[in-house]
JSON list of C-alpha atoms in Angstrom, two decimals:
[
{"chain": "A", "resi": 4, "resn": "MET", "atom": "CA", "xyz": [0.00, 0.00, 0.00]},
{"chain": "A", "resi": 5, "resn": "ILE", "atom": "CA", "xyz": [1.22, 3.48, -0.96]},
{"chain": "A", "resi": 6, "resn": "THR", "atom": "CA", "xyz": [-0.42, 6.70, 0.26]},
{"chain": "A", "resi": 7, "resn": "ASP", "atom": "CA", "xyz": [-0.14, 9.96, -1.69]},
{"chain": "A", "resi": 8, "resn": "THR", "atom": "CA", "xyz": [-0.65, 12.44, 1.14]},
{"chain": "A", "resi": 9, "resn": "HIS", "atom": "CA", "xyz": [-1.04, 15.57, -0.99]},
{"chain": "A", "resi": 10, "resn": "ALA", "atom": "CA", "xyz": [-2.70, 15.77, -4.40]},
{"chain": "A", "resi": 11, "resn": "HIS", "atom": "CA", "xyz": [-4.77, 18.28, -6.37]},
{"chain": "A", "resi": 12, "resn": "VAL", "atom": "CA", "xyz": [-6.58, 15.91, -8.72]},
{"chain": "A", "resi": 13, "resn": "THR", "atom": "CA", "xyz": [-9.60, 18.24, -8.94]},
{"chain": "A", "resi": 14, "resn": "TRP", "atom": "CA", "xyz": [-7.57, 20.80, -10.87]},
{"chain": "A", "resi": 15, "resn": "GLN", "atom": "CA", "xyz": [-8.60, 21.59, -14.44]},
{"chain": "A", "resi": 16, "resn": "SER", "atom": "CA", "xyz": [-5.57, 19.81, -15.88]},
{"chain": "A", "resi": 17, "resn": "PHE", "atom": "CA", "xyz": [-7.21, 16.51, -14.85]},
{"chain": "A", "resi": 18, "resn": "ASP", "atom": "CA", "xyz": [-10.64, 17.20, -16.32]},
{"chain": "A", "resi": 19, "resn": "ALA", "atom": "CA", "xyz": [-10.09, 15.11, -19.45]},
{"chain": "A", "resi": 20, "resn": "ASP", "atom": "CA", "xyz": [-8.89, 11.92, -17.74]},
{"chain": "A", "resi": 21, "resn": "ARG", "atom": "CA", "xyz": [-9.60, 12.10, -14.00]},
{"chain": "A", "resi": 22, "resn": "GLU", "atom": "CA", "xyz": [-11.07, 8.60, -13.80]},
{"chain": "A", "resi": 23, "resn": "GLN", "atom": "CA", "xyz": [-8.07, 7.16, -15.62]},
{"chain": "A", "resi": 24, "resn": "VAL", "atom": "CA", "xyz": [-5.77, 9.00, -13.19]},
{"chain": "A", "resi": 25, "resn": "PHE", "atom": "CA", "xyz": [-7.41, 7.21, -10.27]},
{"chain": "A", "resi": 26, "resn": "GLU", "atom": "CA", "xyz": [-7.20, 3.90, -12.15]},
{"chain": "A", "resi": 27, "resn": "ARG", "atom": "CA", "xyz": [-3.49, 4.37, -12.88]},
{"chain": "A", "resi": 28, "resn": "ALA", "atom": "CA", "xyz": [-2.89, 5.20, -9.23]},
{"chain": "A", "resi": 29, "resn": "ARG", "atom": "CA", "xyz": [-4.52, 1.96, -8.11]},
{"chain": "A", "resi": 30, "resn": "ALA", "atom": "CA", "xyz": [-2.54, 0.00, -10.71]},
{"chain": "A", "resi": 31, "resn": "ALA", "atom": "CA", "xyz": [0.67, 1.52, -9.31]},
{"chain": "A", "resi": 32, "resn": "GLY", "atom": "CA", "xyz": [-0.23, 0.43, -5.78]},
{"chain": "A", "resi": 33, "resn": "VAL", "atom": "CA", "xyz": [-1.38, 3.87, -4.61]},
{"chain": "A", "resi": 34, "resn": "SER", "atom": "CA", "xyz": [-4.46, 2.87, -2.65]},
{"chain": "A", "resi": 35, "resn": "ARG", "atom": "CA", "xyz": [-5.02, 6.08, -0.65]},
{"chain": "A", "resi": 36, "resn": "ILE", "atom": "CA", "xyz": [-4.92, 9.71, -1.77]},
{"chain": "A", "resi": 37, "resn": "VAL", "atom": "CA", "xyz": [-5.44, 12.86, 0.28]},
{"chain": "A", "resi": 38, "resn": "LEU", "atom": "CA", "xyz": [-7.09, 15.53, -1.89]},
{"chain": "A", "resi": 39, "resn": "VAL", "atom": "CA", "xyz": [-6.12, 18.98, -0.67]},
{"chain": "A", "resi": 40, "resn": "GLY", "atom": "CA", "xyz": [-8.14, 22.19, -0.80]},
{"chain": "A", "resi": 41, "resn": "THR", "atom": "CA", "xyz": [-6.41, 25.54, -1.26]},
{"chain": "A", "resi": 42, "resn": "ASP", "atom": "CA", "xyz": [-9.37, 27.94, -1.32]},
{"chain": "A", "resi": 43, "resn": "LEU", "atom": "CA", "xyz": [-13.13, 27.66, -0.89]},
{"chain": "A", "resi": 44, "resn": "ALA", "atom": "CA", "xyz": [-13.86, 26.50, -4.45]},
{"chain": "A", "resi": 45, "resn": "SER", "atom": "CA", "xyz": [-11.15, 23.85, -4.50]},
{"chain": "A", "resi": 46, "resn": "SER", "atom": "CA", "xyz": [-12.04, 22.69, -0.99]},
{"chain": "A", "resi": 47, "resn": "ARG", "atom": "CA", "xyz": [-15.65, 22.14, -2.03]},
{"chain": "A", "resi": 48, "resn": "ALA", "atom": "CA", "xyz": [-14.41, 20.36, -5.16]},
{"chain": "A", "resi": 49, "resn": "VAL", "atom": "CA", "xyz": [-12.25, 17.87, -3.26]},
{"chain": "A", "resi": 50, "resn": "PHE", "atom": "CA", "xyz": [-15.18, 16.95, -1.01]},
{"chain": "A", "resi": 51, "resn": "GLU", "atom": "CA", "xyz": [-17.30, 16.28, -4.07]},
{"chain": "A", "resi": 52, "resn": "CYS", "atom": "CA", "xyz": [-14.54, 14.29, -5.76]},
{"chain": "A", "resi": 53, "resn": "ALA", "atom": "CA", "xyz": [-13.84, 12.18, -2.66]},
{"chain": "A", "resi": 54, "resn": "ARG", "atom": "CA", "xyz": [-17.51, 11.32, -2.12]},
{"chain": "A", "resi": 55, "resn": "GLY", "atom": "CA", "xyz": [-18.07, 7.64, -2.84]},
{"chain": "A", "resi": 56, "resn": "ARG", "atom": "CA", "xyz": [-14.43, 6.90, -3.65]},
{"chain": "A", "resi": 57, "resn": "ASP", "atom": "CA", "xyz": [-12.70, 4.37, -1.42]},
{"chain": "A", "resi": 58, "resn": "GLY", "atom": "CA", "xyz": [-9.34, 5.53, -0.18]},
{"chain": "A", "resi": 59, "resn": "VAL", "atom": "CA", "xyz": [-9.78, 9.18, -1.24]},
{"chain": "A", "resi": 60, "resn": "TYR", "atom": "CA", "xyz": [-9.95, 11.77, 1.54]},
{"chain": "A", "resi": 61, "resn": "PRO", "atom": "CA", "xyz": [-10.65, 15.55, 1.44]},
{"chain": "A", "resi": 62, "resn": "THR", "atom": "CA", "xyz": [-9.19, 18.51, 3.29]},
{"chain": "A", "resi": 63, "resn": "ALA", "atom": "CA", "xyz": [-10.19, 22.19, 3.39]},
{"chain": "A", "resi": 64, "resn": "GLY", "atom": "CA", "xyz": [-8.06, 25.29, 3.76]},
{"chain": "A", "resi": 65, "resn": "ILE", "atom": "CA", "xyz": [-6.79, 28.60, 2.44]},
{"chain": "A", "resi": 66, "resn": "HIS", "atom": "CA", "xyz": [-3.38, 28.60, 0.75]},
{"chain": "A", "resi": 67, "resn": "PRO", "atom": "CA", "xyz": [-1.10, 31.53, 1.61]},
{"chain": "A", "resi": 68, "resn": "HIS", "atom": "CA", "xyz": [-1.43, 32.77, -1.99]},
{"chain": "A", "resi": 69, "resn": "ASP", "atom": "CA", "xyz": [-5.16, 33.22, -1.37]},
{"chain": "A", "resi": 70, "resn": "ALA", "atom": "CA", "xyz": [-4.97, 34.60, 2.16]},
{"chain": "A", "resi": 71, "resn": "ALA", "atom": "CA", "xyz": [-5.85, 38.18, 1.23]},
{"chain": "A", "resi": 72, "resn": "SER", "atom": "CA", "xyz": [-9.08, 37.18, -0.52]},
{"chain": "A", "resi": 73, "resn": "ALA", "atom": "CA", "xyz": [-10.48, 35.01, 2.30]},
{"chain": "A", "resi": 74, "resn": "ALA", "atom": "CA", "xyz": [-13.25, 37.19, 3.73]},
{"chain": "A", "resi": 75, "resn": "ALA", "atom": "CA", "xyz": [-15.17, 36.31, 6.90]},
{"chain": "A", "resi": 76, "resn": "GLU", "atom": "CA", "xyz": [-17.83, 34.36, 5.01]},
{"chain": "A", "resi": 77, "resn": "VAL", "atom": "CA", "xyz": [-15.12, 32.32, 3.25]},
{"chain": "A", "resi": 78, "resn": "ARG", "atom": "CA", "xyz": [-13.51, 31.47, 6.56]},
{"chain": "A", "resi": 79, "resn": "ALA", "atom": "CA", "xyz": [-16.89, 30.43, 7.97]},
{"chain": "A", "resi": 80, "resn": "ALA", "atom": "CA", "xyz": [-17.45, 28.11, 5.02]},
{"chain": "A", "resi": 81, "resn": "ILE", "atom": "CA", "xyz": [-13.97, 26.59, 5.39]},
{"chain": "A", "resi": 82, "resn": "GLU", "atom": "CA", "xyz": [-14.59, 26.02, 9.09]},
{"chain": "A", "resi": 83, "resn": "GLU", "atom": "CA", "xyz": [-17.82, 24.19, 8.28]},
{"chain": "A", "resi": 84, "resn": "LEU", "atom": "CA", "xyz": [-16.01, 21.92, 5.80]},
{"chain": "A", "resi": 85, "resn": "CYS", "atom": "CA", "xyz": [-13.15, 21.25, 8.22]},
{"chain": "A", "resi": 86, "resn": "ALA", "atom": "CA", "xyz": [-15.60, 20.24, 10.93]},
{"chain": "A", "resi": 87, "resn": "ARG", "atom": "CA", "xyz": [-17.15, 17.52, 8.78]},
{"chain": "A", "resi": 88, "resn": "PRO", "atom": "CA", "xyz": [-16.18, 14.01, 9.87]},
{"chain": "A", "resi": 89, "resn": "GLU", "atom": "CA", "xyz": [-14.84, 13.09, 6.43]},
{"chain": "A", "resi": 90, "resn": "CYS", "atom": "CA", "xyz": [-12.36, 16.00, 6.46]},
{"chain": "A", "resi": 91, "resn": "VAL", "atom": "CA", "xyz": [-8.97, 14.62, 7.47]},
{"chain": "A", "resi": 92, "resn": "ALA", "atom": "CA", "xyz": [-6.98, 17.87, 7.84]},
{"chain": "A", "resi": 93, "resn": "VAL", "atom": "CA", "xyz": [-7.03, 21.65, 7.88]},
{"chain": "A", "resi": 94, "resn": "GLY", "atom": "CA", "xyz": [-5.12, 23.22, 5.01]},
{"chain": "A", "resi": 95, "resn": "GLU", "atom": "CA", "xyz": [-3.22, 23.70, 2.83]},
{"chain": "A", "resi": 96, "resn": "THR", "atom": "CA", "xyz": [-2.13, 26.73, 4.79]},
{"chain": "A", "resi": 97, "resn": "GLY", "atom": "CA", "xyz": [1.22, 28.29, 5.68]},
{"chain": "A", "resi": 98, "resn": "LEU", "atom": "CA", "xyz": [3.53, 31.08, 4.59]},
{"chain": "A", "resi": 99, "resn": "ASP", "atom": "CA", "xyz": [5.15, 31.88, 1.25]},
{"chain": "A", "resi": 100, "resn": "TRP", "atom": "CA", "xyz": [7.74, 34.63, 1.39]},
{"chain": "A", "resi": 101, "resn": "PHE", "atom": "CA", "xyz": [9.02, 33.70, -2.09]},
{"chain": "A", "resi": 102, "resn": "LYS", "atom": "CA", "xyz": [6.08, 34.72, -4.28]},
{"chain": "A", "resi": 103, "resn": "GLN", "atom": "CA", "xyz": [4.06, 36.79, -1.77]},
{"chain": "A", "resi": 104, "resn": "TYR", "atom": "CA", "xyz": [0.87, 36.78, -3.87]},
{"chain": "A", "resi": 105, "resn": "SER", "atom": "CA", "xyz": [-0.82, 37.87, -0.63]},
{"chain": "A", "resi": 106, "resn": "PRO", "atom": "CA", "xyz": [0.74, 40.46, 1.72]},
{"chain": "A", "resi": 107, "resn": "ARG", "atom": "CA", "xyz": [2.70, 39.13, 4.67]},
{"chain": "A", "resi": 108, "resn": "GLU", "atom": "CA", "xyz": [0.24, 40.33, 7.28]},
{"chain": "A", "resi": 109, "resn": "ALA", "atom": "CA", "xyz": [-2.66, 38.63, 5.48]},
{"chain": "A", "resi": 110, "resn": "GLN", "atom": "CA", "xyz": [-0.69, 35.39, 5.27]},
{"chain": "A", "resi": 111, "resn": "LEU", "atom": "CA", "xyz": [0.25, 35.51, 8.94]},
{"chain": "A", "resi": 112, "resn": "ASP", "atom": "CA", "xyz": [-3.32, 36.19, 10.01]},
{"chain": "A", "resi": 113, "resn": "SER", "atom": "CA", "xyz": [-4.71, 33.38, 7.82]},
{"chain": "A", "resi": 114, "resn": "PHE", "atom": "CA", "xyz": [-2.08, 30.92, 9.02]},
{"chain": "A", "resi": 115, "resn": "ARG", "atom": "CA", "xyz": [-2.71, 31.69, 12.69]},
{"chain": "A", "resi": 116, "resn": "TRP", "atom": "CA", "xyz": [-6.46, 31.29, 12.18]},
{"chain": "A", "resi": 117, "resn": "GLN", "atom": "CA", "xyz": [-6.05, 27.87, 10.55]},
{"chain": "A", "resi": 118, "resn": "LEU", "atom": "CA", "xyz": [-3.61, 26.69, 13.22]},
{"chain": "A", "resi": 119, "resn": "ARG", "atom": "CA", "xyz": [-6.15, 27.59, 15.90]},
{"chain": "A", "resi": 120, "resn": "LEU", "atom": "CA", "xyz": [-8.89, 25.87, 13.91]},
{"chain": "A", "resi": 121, "resn": "ALA", "atom": "CA", "xyz": [-6.85, 22.68, 13.56]},
{"chain": "A", "resi": 122, "resn": "ARG", "atom": "CA", "xyz": [-6.16, 22.62, 17.29]},
{"chain": "A", "resi": 123, "resn": "ALA", "atom": "CA", "xyz": [-9.80, 23.28, 18.18]},
{"chain": "A", "resi": 124, "resn": "LEU", "atom": "CA", "xyz": [-10.98, 20.47, 15.88]},
{"chain": "A", "resi": 125, "resn": "ASP", "atom": "CA", "xyz": [-8.11, 18.17, 16.92]},
{"chain": "A", "resi": 126, "resn": "LYS", "atom": "CA", "xyz": [-7.21, 17.65, 13.27]},
{"chain": "A", "resi": 127, "resn": "PRO", "atom": "CA", "xyz": [-3.78, 17.83, 11.65]},
{"chain": "A", "resi": 128, "resn": "VAL", "atom": "CA", "xyz": [-2.71, 20.88, 9.70]},
{"chain": "A", "resi": 129, "resn": "ILE", "atom": "CA", "xyz": [-1.06, 20.76, 6.26]},
{"chain": "A", "resi": 130, "resn": "VAL", "atom": "CA", "xyz": [1.70, 23.37, 6.13]},
{"chain": "A", "resi": 131, "resn": "HIS", "atom": "CA", "xyz": [3.14, 25.09, 3.06]},
{"chain": "A", "resi": 132, "resn": "CYS", "atom": "CA", "xyz": [6.50, 26.76, 3.75]},
{"chain": "A", "resi": 133, "resn": "ARG", "atom": "CA", "xyz": [8.53, 28.54, 1.11]},
{"chain": "A", "resi": 134, "resn": "GLU", "atom": "CA", "xyz": [11.40, 30.80, 2.15]},
{"chain": "A", "resi": 135, "resn": "ALA", "atom": "CA", "xyz": [9.60, 31.23, 5.49]},
{"chain": "A", "resi": 136, "resn": "HIS", "atom": "CA", "xyz": [11.15, 28.60, 7.78]},
{"chain": "A", "resi": 137, "resn": "THR", "atom": "CA", "xyz": [11.86, 30.84, 10.78]},
{"chain": "A", "resi": 138, "resn": "ASP", "atom": "CA", "xyz": [8.35, 32.31, 10.89]},
{"chain": "A", "resi": 139, "resn": "VAL", "atom": "CA", "xyz": [6.58, 29.01, 10.21]},
{"chain": "A", "resi": 140, "resn": "ALA", "atom": "CA", "xyz": [8.50, 27.19, 12.94]},
{"chain": "A", "resi": 141, "resn": "ALA", "atom": "CA", "xyz": [7.81, 29.99, 15.42]},
{"chain": "A", "resi": 142, "resn": "LEU", "atom": "CA", "xyz": [4.07, 30.06, 14.74]},
{"chain": "A", "resi": 143, "resn": "LEU", "atom": "CA", "xyz": [3.74, 26.27, 14.95]},
{"chain": "A", "resi": 144, "resn": "ALA", "atom": "CA", "xyz": [5.46, 26.35, 18.34]},
{"chain": "A", "resi": 145, "resn": "GLU", "atom": "CA", "xyz": [2.88, 28.87, 19.59]},
{"chain": "A", "resi": 146, "resn": "VAL", "atom": "CA", "xyz": [0.06, 26.28, 19.45]},
{"chain": "A", "resi": 147, "resn": "PRO", "atom": "CA", "xyz": [0.61, 23.52, 22.02]},
{"chain": "A", "resi": 148, "resn": "GLY", "atom": "CA", "xyz": [-0.75, 20.13, 21.06]},
{"chain": "A", "resi": 149, "resn": "LEU", "atom": "CA", "xyz": [-0.87, 20.95, 17.37]},
{"chain": "A", "resi": 150, "resn": "ARG", "atom": "CA", "xyz": [-0.07, 18.12, 14.96]},
{"chain": "A", "resi": 151, "resn": "GLY", "atom": "CA", "xyz": [0.44, 18.10, 11.24]},
{"chain": "A", "resi": 152, "resn": "VAL", "atom": "CA", "xyz": [2.73, 17.76, 8.27]},
{"chain": "A", "resi": 153, "resn": "MET", "atom": "CA", "xyz": [5.31, 19.90, 6.54]},
{"chain": "A", "resi": 154, "resn": "HIS", "atom": "CA", "xyz": [4.05, 19.35, 3.02]},
{"chain": "A", "resi": 155, "resn": "CYS", "atom": "CA", "xyz": [6.46, 19.19, 0.08]},
{"chain": "A", "resi": 156, "resn": "TYR", "atom": "CA", "xyz": [9.47, 19.58, 2.35]},
{"chain": "A", "resi": 157, "resn": "SER", "atom": "CA", "xyz": [12.15, 21.16, 0.17]},
{"chain": "A", "resi": 158, "resn": "MET", "atom": "CA", "xyz": [14.64, 22.24, 2.82]},
{"chain": "A", "resi": 159, "resn": "GLY", "atom": "CA", "xyz": [17.65, 20.44, 4.23]},
{"chain": "A", "resi": 160, "resn": "VAL", "atom": "CA", "xyz": [18.77, 18.71, 7.41]},
{"chain": "A", "resi": 161, "resn": "GLU", "atom": "CA", "xyz": [19.44, 22.00, 9.17]},
{"chain": "A", "resi": 162, "resn": "GLU", "atom": "CA", "xyz": [15.78, 23.01, 9.34]},
{"chain": "A", "resi": 163, "resn": "LEU", "atom": "CA", "xyz": [14.44, 19.60, 10.39]},
{"chain": "A", "resi": 164, "resn": "PRO", "atom": "CA", "xyz": [14.91, 19.78, 14.19]},
{"chain": "A", "resi": 165, "resn": "ALA", "atom": "CA", "xyz": [12.33, 22.54, 14.65]},
{"chain": "A", "resi": 166, "resn": "TYR", "atom": "CA", "xyz": [9.60, 20.37, 13.10]},
{"chain": "A", "resi": 167, "resn": "VAL", "atom": "CA", "xyz": [10.75, 17.01, 14.44]},
{"chain": "A", "resi": 168, "resn": "ALA", "atom": "CA", "xyz": [10.73, 18.46, 17.97]},
{"chain": "A", "resi": 169, "resn": "LEU", "atom": "CA", "xyz": [7.05, 19.30, 17.48]},
{"chain": "A", "resi": 170, "resn": "GLY", "atom": "CA", "xyz": [6.32, 15.79, 16.25]},
{"chain": "A", "resi": 171, "resn": "PHE", "atom": "CA", "xyz": [5.35, 17.03, 12.80]},
{"chain": "A", "resi": 172, "resn": "CYS", "atom": "CA", "xyz": [5.48, 14.65, 9.87]},
{"chain": "A", "resi": 173, "resn": "ILE", "atom": "CA", "xyz": [7.77, 15.54, 6.99]},
{"chain": "A", "resi": 174, "resn": "SER", "atom": "CA", "xyz": [6.47, 14.84, 3.49]},
{"chain": "A", "resi": 175, "resn": "PHE", "atom": "CA", "xyz": [8.70, 14.61, 0.42]},
{"chain": "A", "resi": 176, "resn": "SER", "atom": "CA", "xyz": [7.62, 15.17, -3.17]},
{"chain": "A", "resi": 177, "resn": "GLY", "atom": "CA", "xyz": [9.26, 14.68, -6.55]},
{"chain": "A", "resi": 178, "resn": "VAL", "atom": "CA", "xyz": [11.65, 17.49, -5.58]},
{"chain": "A", "resi": 179, "resn": "VAL", "atom": "CA", "xyz": [13.73, 14.90, -3.71]},
{"chain": "A", "resi": 180, "resn": "THR", "atom": "CA", "xyz": [14.48, 13.16, -7.03]},
{"chain": "A", "resi": 181, "resn": "TYR", "atom": "CA", "xyz": [15.84, 16.23, -8.82]},
{"chain": "A", "resi": 182, "resn": "ALA", "atom": "CA", "xyz": [19.41, 16.17, -10.06]},
{"chain": "A", "resi": 183, "resn": "GLY", "atom": "CA", "xyz": [21.75, 18.07, -7.77]},
{"chain": "A", "resi": 184, "resn": "ASN", "atom": "CA", "xyz": [19.28, 18.23, -4.89]},
{"chain": "A", "resi": 185, "resn": "GLU", "atom": "CA", "xyz": [21.53, 16.46, -2.41]},
{"chain": "A", "resi": 186, "resn": "ARG", "atom": "CA", "xyz": [20.45, 18.77, 0.39]},
{"chain": "A", "resi": 187, "resn": "ASN", "atom": "CA", "xyz": [16.86, 17.56, 0.21]},
{"chain": "A", "resi": 188, "resn": "ARG", "atom": "CA", "xyz": [17.95, 13.94, -0.18]},
{"chain": "A", "resi": 189, "resn": "ALA", "atom": "CA", "xyz": [20.05, 14.27, 2.96]},
{"chain": "A", "resi": 190, "resn": "ALA", "atom": "CA", "xyz": [16.94, 15.47, 4.79]},
{"chain": "A", "resi": 191, "resn": "ALA", "atom": "CA", "xyz": [14.96, 12.50, 3.46]},
{"chain": "A", "resi": 192, "resn": "ALA", "atom": "CA", "xyz": [17.62, 10.19, 4.81]},
{"chain": "A", "resi": 193, "resn": "ALA", "atom": "CA", "xyz": [17.60, 11.88, 8.22]},
{"chain": "A", "resi": 194, "resn": "VAL", "atom": "CA", "xyz": [13.88, 12.09, 9.04]},
{"chain": "A", "resi": 195, "resn": "PRO", "atom": "CA", "xyz": [12.81, 9.59, 11.73]},
{"chain": "A", "resi": 196, "resn": "GLU", "atom": "CA", "xyz": [10.88, 6.80, 10.04]},
{"chain": "A", "resi": 197, "resn": "GLU", "atom": "CA", "xyz": [7.77, 7.38, 12.15]},
{"chain": "A", "resi": 198, "resn": "LEU", "atom": "CA", "xyz": [7.48, 10.95, 10.79]},
{"chain": "A", "resi": 199, "resn": "LEU", "atom": "CA", "xyz": [8.11, 10.27, 7.10]},
{"chain": "A", "resi": 200, "resn": "LEU", "atom": "CA", "xyz": [5.46, 10.76, 4.41]},
{"chain": "A", "resi": 201, "resn": "VAL", "atom": "CA", "xyz": [5.42, 10.90, 0.60]},
{"chain": "A", "resi": 202, "resn": "GLU", "atom": "CA", "xyz": [3.30, 12.94, -1.80]},
{"chain": "A", "resi": 203, "resn": "THR", "atom": "CA", "xyz": [3.01, 14.16, -5.36]},
{"chain": "A", "resi": 204, "resn": "ASP", "atom": "CA", "xyz": [1.61, 17.69, -4.98]},
{"chain": "A", "resi": 205, "resn": "CYS", "atom": "CA", "xyz": [0.24, 16.91, -8.43]},
{"chain": "A", "resi": 206, "resn": "PRO", "atom": "CA", "xyz": [-0.16, 18.32, -11.00]},
{"chain": "A", "resi": 207, "resn": "PHE", "atom": "CA", "xyz": [3.13, 19.93, -9.98]},
{"chain": "A", "resi": 208, "resn": "LEU", "atom": "CA", "xyz": [6.62, 18.57, -9.30]},
{"chain": "A", "resi": 209, "resn": "ALA", "atom": "CA", "xyz": [6.76, 15.42, -11.41]},
{"chain": "A", "resi": 210, "resn": "PRO", "atom": "CA", "xyz": [9.77, 13.21, -10.55]},
{"chain": "A", "resi": 211, "resn": "GLN", "atom": "CA", "xyz": [13.08, 13.69, -12.33]},
{"chain": "A", "resi": 212, "resn": "GLY", "atom": "CA", "xyz": [12.42, 11.27, -15.19]},
{"chain": "A", "resi": 213, "resn": "ARG", "atom": "CA", "xyz": [9.10, 13.00, -15.93]},
{"chain": "A", "resi": 214, "resn": "ARG", "atom": "CA", "xyz": [9.99, 16.66, -15.40]},
{"chain": "A", "resi": 215, "resn": "GLY", "atom": "CA", "xyz": [7.91, 18.92, -17.58]},
{"chain": "A", "resi": 216, "resn": "GLN", "atom": "CA", "xyz": [4.99, 16.49, -17.55]},
{"chain": "A", "resi": 217, "resn": "ARG", "atom": "CA", "xyz": [1.82, 16.76, -15.52]},
{"chain": "A", "resi": 218, "resn": "ASN", "atom": "CA", "xyz": [2.36, 14.93, -12.25]},
{"chain": "A", "resi": 219, "resn": "GLU", "atom": "CA", "xyz": [-0.21, 12.41, -10.96]},
{"chain": "A", "resi": 220, "resn": "PRO", "atom": "CA", "xyz": [-0.60, 10.09, -7.94]},
{"chain": "A", "resi": 221, "resn": "ALA", "atom": "CA", "xyz": [0.77, 7.00, -9.73]},
{"chain": "A", "resi": 222, "resn": "PHE", "atom": "CA", "xyz": [4.14, 8.73, -9.95]},
{"chain": "A", "resi": 223, "resn": "VAL", "atom": "CA", "xyz": [4.57, 8.92, -6.16]},
{"chain": "A", "resi": 224, "resn": "ARG", "atom": "CA", "xyz": [6.08, 5.44, -6.39]},
{"chain": "A", "resi": 225, "resn": "GLU", "atom": "CA", "xyz": [9.14, 6.99, -8.07]},
{"chain": "A", "resi": 226, "resn": "THR", "atom": "CA", "xyz": [9.59, 9.44, -5.22]},
{"chain": "A", "resi": 227, "resn": "LEU", "atom": "CA", "xyz": [9.23, 6.58, -2.76]},
{"chain": "A", "resi": 228, "resn": "ALA", "atom": "CA", "xyz": [11.90, 4.60, -4.62]},
{"chain": "A", "resi": 229, "resn": "GLU", "atom": "CA", "xyz": [14.38, 7.47, -4.42]},
{"chain": "A", "resi": 230, "resn": "ILE", "atom": "CA", "xyz": [13.81, 7.94, -0.69]},
{"chain": "A", "resi": 231, "resn": "ALA", "atom": "CA", "xyz": [14.22, 4.19, -0.16]},
{"chain": "A", "resi": 232, "resn": "ARG", "atom": "CA", "xyz": [17.50, 4.37, -2.03]},
{"chain": "A", "resi": 233, "resn": "VAL", "atom": "CA", "xyz": [18.95, 7.16, 0.10]},
{"chain": "A", "resi": 234, "resn": "ARG", "atom": "CA", "xyz": [17.73, 5.49, 3.29]},
{"chain": "A", "resi": 235, "resn": "GLY", "atom": "CA", "xyz": [19.09, 2.09, 2.28]},
{"chain": "A", "resi": 236, "resn": "CYS", "atom": "CA", "xyz": [15.81, 0.21, 2.63]},
{"chain": "A", "resi": 237, "resn": "GLY", "atom": "CA", "xyz": [13.32, -1.58, 0.39]},
{"chain": "A", "resi": 238, "resn": "ILE", "atom": "CA", "xyz": [10.52, 0.20, -1.43]},
{"chain": "A", "resi": 239, "resn": "GLU", "atom": "CA", "xyz": [7.81, -2.05, -0.02]},
{"chain": "A", "resi": 240, "resn": "GLU", "atom": "CA", "xyz": [9.14, -1.62, 3.51]},
{"chain": "A", "resi": 241, "resn": "LEU", "atom": "CA", "xyz": [9.07, 2.15, 3.12]},
{"chain": "A", "resi": 242, "resn": "ALA", "atom": "CA", "xyz": [5.63, 2.08, 1.52]},
{"chain": "A", "resi": 243, "resn": "ARG", "atom": "CA", "xyz": [4.27, 0.26, 4.57]},
{"chain": "A", "resi": 244, "resn": "ALA", "atom": "CA", "xyz": [5.96, 2.66, 6.99]},
{"chain": "A", "resi": 245, "resn": "THR", "atom": "CA", "xyz": [4.84, 5.86, 5.25]},
{"chain": "A", "resi": 246, "resn": "SER", "atom": "CA", "xyz": [1.30, 4.55, 4.81]},
{"chain": "A", "resi": 247, "resn": "ALA", "atom": "CA", "xyz": [1.13, 3.64, 8.49]},
{"chain": "A", "resi": 248, "resn": "ASN", "atom": "CA", "xyz": [2.28, 7.17, 9.33]},
{"chain": "A", "resi": 249, "resn": "ALA", "atom": "CA", "xyz": [-0.38, 8.67, 7.07]},
{"chain": "A", "resi": 250, "resn": "GLU", "atom": "CA", "xyz": [-3.03, 6.44, 8.61]},
{"chain": "A", "resi": 251, "resn": "ARG", "atom": "CA", "xyz": [-2.04, 7.58, 12.10]},
{"chain": "A", "resi": 252, "resn": "LEU", "atom": "CA", "xyz": [-1.78, 11.30, 11.28]},
{"chain": "A", "resi": 253, "resn": "PHE", "atom": "CA", "xyz": [-4.93, 11.68, 9.17]},
{"chain": "A", "resi": 254, "resn": "GLY", "atom": "CA", "xyz": [-7.04, 8.94, 10.74]},
{"chain": "A", "resi": 255, "resn": "LEU", "atom": "CA", "xyz": [-7.33, 7.07, 7.44]},
{"chain": "A", "resi": 256, "resn": "SER", "atom": "CA", "xyz": [-9.04, 3.73, 7.09]},
{"chain": "A", "resi": 257, "resn": "PRO", "atom": "CA", "xyz": [-6.62, 0.74, 7.23]}
]
């Protein structure tokens, strides 16, 4: 069993072959997929897509890029989605100091709100962090008892202790397979096994051999293989471990 813990299969780029994407995932051994919301429209879409699909789970949240446009009524709707029993996490939320499509203060306010929501609902939070490590780590530490995942971890070993100390899972995407990205591979080798997750972040970040293509859940197996290589373990062994971690964090069905 392989679990893709972060996918955006409801995006328009999948409209022509979405059913085939799910079929290819199952054929590749990817039996569970977490579909992640990034704004109100996409959050509603992942709930609709997950309905009636075994092994497909929705989340709801406001991405930092969309933080400035999340009015009070949008937040209220996100809170309602997050409170539903089928919702397995709050987010994608976080901070992005690289693109800053939303002003910093709007991002900080949105992130704090979603961290409080996750803690109140006792659900994990899915964290986006780009060029914002110091601020993200500080805000996570402000919410005792919070649990979650650093999604698409693209940093190195140096930044890991702040998140490991909080018990946060660390999820690696196709970025770990990229040529010359030894820093990220070193981090993948160093993460405690009980905190390790894998994801696609599809349609983005296809693995090295498929760069430039649309990414999809079936390809997470290639990311898993690269992490197994750097950790010196078998793919199936790592698939079991990462799926068990996902099951524990998100409360997924066995």
